[in-house]
Coordinates of C-alpha atoms in Angstrom, one line a residue:
M1 CA 22.7 -18.2 10.1
S2 CA 25.6 -17.9 7.8
L3 CA 26.1 -20.2 4.8
S4 CA 28.6 -19.6 2.0
S5 CA 28.1 -20.5 -1.6
P6 CA 27.7 -23.1 -3.0
F7 CA 24.7 -23.5 -0.7
D8 CA 23.7 -27.0 0.4
P9 CA 20.0 -27.4 -0.7
E10 CA 19.5 -29.9 2.1
E11 CA 20.4 -27.4 4.7
I12 CA 17.9 -25.0 3.3
N13 CA 15.3 -27.7 3.1
R14 CA 16.0 -28.6 6.8
R15 CA 15.3 -25.0 7.9
W16 CA 12.1 -24.2 6.1
P17 CA 9.9 -26.6 8.2
I18 CA 11.3 -25.3 11.4
L19 CA 10.5 -21.8 10.5
E20 CA 7.0 -22.7 9.3
A21 CA 6.3 -24.6 12.6
R22 CA 7.2 -21.4 14.5
V23 CA 4.7 -19.4 12.4
I24 CA 2.0 -22.1 12.9
E25 CA 2.6 -22.1 16.7
K26 CA 2.3 -18.3 17.0
L27 CA -0.8 -18.0 14.8
A28 CA -2.5 -21.0 16.4
K29 CA -2.1 -19.3 19.8
Q30 CA -4.1 -16.5 18.3
G31 CA -6.9 -18.9 17.2
V32 CA -5.9 -19.0 13.6
P33 CA -6.8 -22.4 12.0
V34 CA -3.7 -24.1 10.6
D35 CA -5.3 -24.8 7.3
A36 CA -6.0 -21.1 6.8
I37 CA -2.3 -20.1 7.1
Q38 CA -0.5 -19.0 3.9
F39 CA 3.3 -18.9 4.0
R40 CA 5.7 -16.6 2.2
R41 CA 9.4 -17.4 2.2
F42 CA 12.3 -14.9 2.1
A43 CA 16.0 -15.3 2.0
E44 CA 18.6 -12.8 3.0
L45 CA 21.8 -12.8 0.8
R46 CA 24.9 -10.8 0.2
Y47 CA 28.0 -10.9 -1.8
Q48 CA 30.8 -12.3 0.3
L49 CA 33.1 -9.2 0.2
Q50 CA 30.3 -6.7 0.4
I51 CA 28.2 -5.6 3.4
N52 CA 24.8 -4.9 1.8
Q53 CA 22.4 -7.7 2.7
V54 CA 19.2 -8.0 0.6
A55 CA 16.1 -9.9 1.4
V56 CA 14.4 -11.5 -1.6
T57 CA 11.3 -13.7 -2.1
A58 CA 12.2 -17.4 -2.0
A59 CA 10.2 -20.0 -4.0
D60 CA 8.1 -22.6 -2.2
G61 CA 8.8 -26.3 -2.5
V62 CA 11.8 -28.5 -2.0
Y63 CA 15.1 -26.9 -2.9
D64 CA 17.6 -28.6 -5.2
A65 CA 20.6 -27.1 -7.1
A66 CA 18.3 -25.5 -9.7
A67 CA 16.2 -23.8 -7.0
V68 CA 19.3 -22.5 -5.2
K69 CA 20.6 -21.1 -8.6
G70 CA 17.2 -19.4 -9.1
L71 CA 17.4 -17.9 -5.6
V72 CA 20.9 -16.5 -6.3
A73 CA 19.7 -15.1 -9.6
T74 CA 16.8 -13.4 -7.9
F75 CA 19.2 -11.8 -5.4
E76 CA 21.5 -10.6 -8.2
R77 CA 18.6 -8.9 -10.0
E78 CA 17.3 -7.3 -6.8
Y79 CA 20.8 -6.1 -5.8
E80 CA 21.3 -4.4 -9.2
R81 CA 17.9 -2.9 -9.0
L82 CA 18.8 -1.4 -5.6
Y83 CA 22.4 -0.4 -6.1
G84 CA 22.8 -0.1 -9.9
K85 CA 24.0 -2.2 -12.8
G86 CA 27.4 -3.7 -12.2
S87 CA 27.4 -3.1 -8.5
G88 CA 27.4 -6.8 -7.6
F89 CA 30.5 -8.9 -7.2
A90 CA 29.6 -12.5 -8.0
G91 CA 33.3 -13.5 -8.3
A92 CA 33.5 -13.2 -4.5
G93 CA 30.8 -15.7 -3.9
F94 CA 27.5 -15.4 -2.0
G95 CA 26.5 -15.5 1.6
L96 CA 23.1 -16.7 2.8
T97 CA 22.6 -14.8 6.0
G98 CA 19.0 -15.6 6.9
L99 CA 15.8 -17.3 6.0
Q100 CA 12.4 -16.0 7.0
V101 CA 8.9 -17.4 6.8
H102 CA 5.9 -15.0 7.0
G103 CA 2.5 -16.3 7.8
A104 CA -0.9 -14.7 7.0
A105 CA -4.5 -15.9 7.2
K106 CA -7.8 -14.7 5.9
L107 CA -9.9 -14.4 9.0
S108 CA -13.2 -13.2 7.5
E109 CA -15.0 -12.8 4.2
F110 CA -15.0 -9.0 4.7
R111 CA -13.5 -7.1 1.8
V112 CA -13.4 -3.5 0.9
G113 CA -15.5 -3.2 -2.2
D114 CA -18.0 -0.9 -3.9
L115 CA -20.8 0.4 -1.8
V116 CA -24.3 0.6 -3.2
Q117 CA -25.1 3.9 -4.9
Q118 CA -27.2 6.0 -2.6
D119 CA -30.1 8.1 -3.7
V120 CA -28.9 11.7 -4.3
K121 CA -32.0 12.9 -2.3
I122 CA -30.4 11.5 0.8
A123 CA -27.5 13.9 0.4
H124 CA -29.9 16.9 0.9
K125 CA -30.9 15.4 4.3
A126 CA -27.2 15.1 5.2
V127 CA -27.0 18.9 5.4
E128 CA -27.7 19.2 9.1
K129 CA -26.8 22.8 9.5
S130 CA -24.7 25.6 8.4
R131 CA -22.3 27.7 10.4
E132 CA -20.7 31.1 10.0
I133 CA -16.9 30.4 9.6
I134 CA -14.0 32.7 9.0
W135 CA -11.8 31.0 6.4
Y136 CA -8.1 31.8 6.6
G137 CA -6.9 33.6 3.5
H138 CA -10.4 34.6 2.4
G139 CA -10.9 37.9 4.2
G140 CA -11.9 38.5 7.7
D141 CA -15.7 38.1 7.2
A142 CA -17.6 35.1 8.3
E143 CA -19.0 33.0 5.5
T144 CA -22.0 30.7 5.7
T145 CA -20.7 27.1 5.3
A146 CA -22.7 23.9 4.9
I147 CA -22.1 21.2 7.5
Y148 CA -22.8 17.7 6.2
D149 CA -23.4 14.5 8.2
G150 CA -20.8 12.4 6.6
A151 CA -22.5 9.1 7.6
L152 CA -25.5 9.9 5.4
L153 CA -23.5 10.7 2.3
G154 CA -23.6 8.1 -0.4
V155 CA -21.4 7.1 -3.3
G156 CA -21.1 9.8 -5.9
F157 CA -21.9 12.7 -3.5
T158 CA -19.9 15.7 -4.6
V159 CA -19.5 19.1 -2.9
S160 CA -17.4 22.1 -3.6
G161 CA -15.7 23.9 -0.8
P162 CA -16.0 25.6 1.5
A163 CA -17.8 22.8 3.3
I164 CA -17.4 20.5 6.3
L165 CA -18.2 16.8 6.5
E166 CA -18.7 15.6 10.1
Y167 CA -18.3 11.9 11.0
P168 CA -18.6 10.3 14.4
D169 CA -14.8 10.0 14.7
T170 CA -13.4 12.8 12.5
T171 CA -14.1 16.0 10.6
V172 CA -13.2 16.6 7.0
V173 CA -12.7 20.2 5.9
I174 CA -13.1 21.1 2.2
P175 CA -11.5 24.5 1.6
H176 CA -12.3 27.0 -1.1
G177 CA -11.4 25.9 -4.6
C178 CA -11.5 22.2 -3.7
T179 CA -14.0 19.5 -4.4
A180 CA -14.8 16.4 -2.3
R181 CA -16.5 13.3 -3.5
I182 CA -17.5 9.9 -2.0
D183 CA -15.8 7.2 -4.0
P184 CA -17.2 3.6 -4.6
T185 CA -15.5 2.3 -1.4
G186 CA -17.0 5.1 0.7
S187 CA -13.8 7.1 1.1
V188 CA -13.7 10.9 0.8
V189 CA -11.5 11.9 -2.1
I190 CA -10.6 15.6 -2.2
D191 CA -9.4 17.3 -5.4
L192 CA -7.3 20.2 -4.2
H193 CA -7.6 22.3 -7.3
A194 CA -11.1 21.8 -8.7
S195 CA -14.7 22.8 -8.3
A196 CA -17.8 20.7 -8.7

């Protein structure tokens, strides 16, 4: 696609439904209900005598001269943000080099949110074992290190290193001088320079 300014709003309006139909077709093949699809429009523009092309968010709805003017203004702001004040060359005119439509759909009600606070007593049960480990940079002697079952740890659990959290699919190592805690979403957050 290559349109030169001034852009014909009708040409832009003709292209949006074609792009949206392609998105619908691809997502429908994956079993996404049409009424669940949300569209986001983007336009790629450049100054006619410059090579840097910039994609910007394009407004929904039917385009008229005012909408086209708004699209160009959005491009100029983004261009200056990327390349510095005064870097544009509006006197040369504008080129519209592409239109894009992205589609997304919410497929379930699942959301990452806060987990229920677990009883602190459960954390004591999570200490399955301890192991003698030689920690690099802390002498050559083995040090008794607690090994926790990560799946049993609840929100708010905190441990100072050295310690190890074992999960079915990964292992988290907490070195000396670091603190790990389970945040409200169940993620392990490690403070690299603190102690509990």
